[in-house]
Amino acid sequence: MKSIDISQSGNETLAKIAEFFRQRSGLKIAGRDWHKFHEAIAERMLLLKISNIHTYYQKLLFPLGGGSDEFLQLTALVINPESYFFRDAPYLSALRDIILPRLIESCRPSRQLRIWSAGCSTGEEAYSIAILLSALLPLKEHWQVMIVGTDICEESIAKALRGIYKESSLRDLSEAERHSYFTKNSNNEWLLREKYRTMVKFQQGNLVEDQFPSTVTEFHDMDLIICRNVFIYFHPTAIYTSVTKLANTLKPGGIFIPGHGEVQAADFPSLKGELLPGVFLFKKCDDNKKS
Ligand SMILES: C[S@@+](CC[C@H](N)C(=O)[O-])C[C@H]1O[C@@H](n2cnc3c(N)ncnc32)[C@H](O)[C@@H]1O
């Protein structure tokens, strides 16, 4: 296949594209990421039959007509969508044995539970929570449980909605768990059982650009927000903006779980850190102050 070599293109325009991309996605392009970023731009230019980097920059800035925003098309090639079921065993144990049972106790009077997997990629994180909750809340028809997964990548969300996975997504599941949660289709892929698929809804969403909390959407008064392995790729400014909005989207007493070391407690006065075996989490303070 013919390819475009953008290494000779104006560095100034490439830097402008990276800055535009950072401002909209939060993702920083540093070190080895530059190679992947250049390849992604070259792939898009080839597909769009654009040979000039300045023309491509204009297309990013001013997407015309219908169709998908060029920014999202480029994003899909740059993100790392790595995810799998029951990722990080110590965190999963903390979720199953401590965090979810505590939340169930505190939400028992209202019997409502609102959970958001932000930056959910192809859905494994959100569905893992659905699987854990179904075991913990066998009579869940008496509860209103909302689990929502969002990701900037439209393609990942489409895959999450299908609920069909390859072996690599099930790498941490035992044989018994695989057959209990999935059925195998004729392509040797694993289809998540309907009872779990129907517990989760998914939609495209950008942590940096979207407005939340918002009472006209689902994104308010959350009991639990999980946003793991997302901020490691973010610029510090975007981490601050996104985590501030996520904190405001929690109920008082609600819980926020980022990945290990991805968020510094000192930057967020409305969140109080708590170390549990296997996970460091944040709790939304009742009075917007650390106690
Ligand atoms: C490595 S995956 C993590 C998936 C899952 N949370 C996990 O831990 O298995 C990172 C995800 O963050 C998403 N992401 C990156 N920037 C984002 C943004 N600005 N808004 C929402 N999602 C974003 C990517 O599309 C990608 O799917």
PDB file of N, CA, C and O in Angstrom, residues 209-235:
ATOM      1  N   GLU A 209     -14.028  17.335  27.213  1.00  0.00           N
ATOM      2  CA  GLU A 209     -14.922  18.322  26.590  1.00  0.00           C
ATOM      3  C   GLU A 209     -16.351  18.292  27.129  1.00  0.00           C
ATOM      4  O   GLU A 209     -17.038  19.311  27.091  1.00  0.00           O
ATOM      5  N   ASP A 210     -16.814  17.140  27.580  1.00  0.00           N
ATOM      6  CA  ASP A 210     -18.233  17.039  27.961  1.00  0.00           C
ATOM      7  C   ASP A 210     -18.511  17.811  29.252  1.00  0.00           C
ATOM      8  O   ASP A 210     -17.653  17.931  30.120  1.00  0.00           O
ATOM      9  N   GLN A 211     -19.748  18.319  29.324  1.00  0.00           N
ATOM     10  CA  GLN A 211     -20.182  19.032  30.515  1.00  0.00           C
ATOM     11  C   GLN A 211     -20.789  18.032  31.498  1.00  0.00           C
ATOM     12  O   GLN A 211     -21.782  17.396  31.179  1.00  0.00           O
ATOM     13  N   PHE A 212     -20.210  17.882  32.655  1.00  0.00           N
ATOM     14  CA  PHE A 212     -20.807  17.096  33.727  1.00  0.00           C
ATOM     15  C   PHE A 212     -20.269  17.638  35.029  1.00  0.00           C
ATOM     16  O   PHE A 212     -19.165  18.217  35.023  1.00  0.00           O
ATOM     17  N   PRO A 213     -21.013  17.549  36.145  1.00  0.00           N
ATOM     18  CA  PRO A 213     -22.319  16.902  36.260  1.00  0.00           C
ATOM     19  C   PRO A 213     -23.390  17.642  35.468  1.00  0.00           C
ATOM     20  O   PRO A 213     -23.285  18.840  35.238  1.00  0.00           O
ATOM     21  N   SER A 214     -24.442  16.881  35.115  1.00  0.00           N
ATOM     22  CA  SER A 214     -25.567  17.467  34.408  1.00  0.00           C
ATOM     23  C   SER A 214     -26.808  16.648  34.749  1.00  0.00           C
ATOM     24  O   SER A 214     -26.830  15.438  34.521  1.00  0.00           O
ATOM     25  N   THR A 215     -27.823  17.319  35.270  1.00  0.00           N
ATOM     26  CA  THR A 215     -29.025  16.577  35.682  1.00  0.00           C
ATOM     27  C   THR A 215     -29.922  16.257  34.480  1.00  0.00           C
ATOM     28  O   THR A 215     -30.897  15.537  34.621  1.00  0.00           O
ATOM     29  N   VAL A 216     -29.604  16.802  33.295  1.00  0.00           N
ATOM     30  CA  VAL A 216     -30.389  16.409  32.118  1.00  0.00           C
ATOM     31  C   VAL A 216     -29.799  15.159  31.453  1.00  0.00           C
ATOM     32  O   VAL A 216     -30.316  14.669  30.459  1.00  0.00           O
ATOM     33  N   THR A 217     -28.699  14.659  31.991  1.00  0.00           N
ATOM     34  CA  THR A 217     -28.130  13.390  31.505  1.00  0.00           C
ATOM     35  C   THR A 217     -28.066  12.438  32.706  1.00  0.00           C
ATOM     36  O   THR A 217     -28.516  12.759  33.802  1.00  0.00           O
ATOM     37  N   GLU A 218     -27.445  11.258  32.469  1.00  0.00           N
ATOM     38  CA  GLU A 218     -27.245  10.293  33.565  1.00  0.00           C
ATOM     39  C   GLU A 218     -26.141  10.751  34.522  1.00  0.00           C
ATOM     40  O   GLU A 218     -25.967  10.190  35.588  1.00  0.00           O
ATOM     41  N   PHE A 219     -25.358  11.736  34.096  1.00  0.00           N
ATOM     42  CA  PHE A 219     -24.071  11.975  34.750  1.00  0.00           C
ATOM     43  C   PHE A 219     -24.153  12.959  35.908  1.00  0.00           C
ATOM     44  O   PHE A 219     -23.711  14.112  35.813  1.00  0.00           O
ATOM     45  N   HIS A 220     -24.768  12.468  36.975  1.00  0.00           N
ATOM     46  CA  HIS A 220     -24.876  13.235  38.221  1.00  0.00           C
ATOM     47  C   HIS A 220     -25.113  12.247  39.358  1.00  0.00           C
ATOM     48  O   HIS A 220     -25.516  11.106  39.122  1.00  0.00           O
ATOM     49  N   ASP A 221     -24.844  12.665  40.560  1.00  0.00           N
ATOM     50  CA  ASP A 221     -25.145  11.862  41.763  1.00  0.00           C
ATOM     51  C   ASP A 221     -24.695  10.404  41.656  1.00  0.00           C
ATOM     52  O   ASP A 221     -25.451   9.485  41.966  1.00  0.00           O
ATOM     53  N   MET A 222     -23.460  10.214  41.223  1.00  0.00           N
ATOM     54  CA  MET A 222     -22.937   8.849  41.107  1.00  0.00           C
ATOM     55  C   MET A 222     -22.508   8.332  42.484  1.00  0.00           C
ATOM     56  O   MET A 222     -21.960   9.077  43.294  1.00  0.00           O
ATOM     57  N   ASP A 223     -22.739   7.037  42.710  1.00  0.00           N
ATOM     58  CA  ASP A 223     -22.246   6.387  43.937  1.00  0.00           C
ATOM     59  C   ASP A 223     -20.805   5.921  43.750  1.00  0.00           C
ATOM     60  O   ASP A 223     -20.048   5.856  44.707  1.00  0.00           O
ATOM     61  N   LEU A 224     -20.467   5.554  42.512  1.00  0.00           N
ATOM     62  CA  LEU A 224     -19.132   5.026  42.244  1.00  0.00           C
ATOM     63  C   LEU A 224     -18.709   5.423  40.828  1.00  0.00           C
ATOM     64  O   LEU A 224     -19.480   5.243  39.880  1.00  0.00           O
ATOM     65  N   ILE A 225     -17.525   6.023  40.731  1.00  0.00           N
ATOM     66  CA  ILE A 225     -16.950   6.301  39.407  1.00  0.00           C
ATOM     67  C   ILE A 225     -15.599   5.601  39.333  1.00  0.00           C
ATOM     68  O   ILE A 225     -14.747   5.782  40.204  1.00  0.00           O
ATOM     69  N   ILE A 226     -15.431   4.786  38.292  1.00  0.00           N
ATOM     70  CA  ILE A 226     -14.158   4.100  38.079  1.00  0.00           C
ATOM     71  C   ILE A 226     -13.545   4.668  36.804  1.00  0.00           C
ATOM     72  O   ILE A 226     -14.216   4.735  35.768  1.00  0.00           O
ATOM     73  N   CYS A 227     -12.331   5.137  36.904  1.00  0.00           N
ATOM     74  CA  CYS A 227     -11.660   5.691  35.720  1.00  0.00           C
ATOM     75  C   CYS A 227     -10.200   5.259  35.800  1.00  0.00           C
ATOM     76  O   CYS A 227      -9.344   5.978  36.288  1.00  0.00           O
ATOM     77  N   ARG A 228      -9.928   4.043  35.350  1.00  0.00           N
ATOM     78  CA  ARG A 228      -8.609   3.446  35.546  1.00  0.00           C
ATOM     79  C   ARG A 228      -7.842   3.324  34.236  1.00  0.00           C
ATOM     80  O   ARG A 228      -8.437   3.082  33.182  1.00  0.00           O
ATOM     81  N   ASN A 229      -6.538   3.512  34.324  1.00  0.00           N
ATOM     82  CA  ASN A 229      -5.652   3.396  33.162  1.00  0.00           C
ATOM     83  C   ASN A 229      -6.020   4.368  32.050  1.00  0.00           C
ATOM     84  O   ASN A 229      -5.904   4.056  30.869  1.00  0.00           O
ATOM     85  N   VAL A 230      -6.543   5.508  32.439  1.00  0.00           N
ATOM     86  CA  VAL A 230      -6.906   6.571  31.491  1.00  0.00           C
ATOM     87  C   VAL A 230      -5.972   7.769  31.709  1.00  0.00           C
ATOM     88  O   VAL A 230      -5.356   8.266  30.764  1.00  0.00           O
ATOM     89  N   PHE A 231      -5.824   8.186  32.978  1.00  0.00           N
ATOM     90  CA  PHE A 231      -5.064   9.415  33.247  1.00  0.00           C
ATOM     91  C   PHE A 231      -3.555   9.244  33.036  1.00  0.00           C
ATOM     92  O   PHE A 231      -2.848  10.236  32.948  1.00  0.00           O
ATOM     93  N   ILE A 232      -3.075   7.995  32.964  1.00  0.00           N
ATOM     94  CA  ILE A 232      -1.633   7.820  32.696  1.00  0.00           C
ATOM     95  C   ILE A 232      -1.259   8.431  31.342  1.00  0.00           C
ATOM     96  O   ILE A 232      -0.103   8.768  31.126  1.00  0.00           O
ATOM     97  N   TYR A 233      -2.237   8.537  30.463  1.00  0.00           N
ATOM     98  CA  TYR A 233      -1.941   9.086  29.133  1.00  0.00           C
ATOM     99  C   TYR A 233      -2.275  10.573  29.037  1.00  0.00           C
ATOM    100  O   TYR A 233      -2.144  11.168  27.977  1.00  0.00           O
ATOM    101  N   PHE A 234      -2.781  11.165  30.128  1.00  0.00           N
ATOM    102  CA  PHE A 234      -3.287  12.541  30.096  1.00  0.00           C
ATOM    103  C   PHE A 234      -2.216  13.568  30.464  1.00  0.00           C
ATOM    104  O   PHE A 234      -1.330  13.309  31.287  1.00  0.00           O
ATOM    105  N   HIS A 235      -2.371  14.749  29.913  1.00  0.00           N
ATOM    106  CA  HIS A 235      -1.585  15.917  30.327  1.00  0.00           C
ATOM    107  C   HIS A 235      -2.098  16.341  31.723  1.00  0.00           C
ATOM    108  O   HIS A 235      -3.297  16.243  31.991  1.00  0.00           O
TER     109      HIS A 235
END
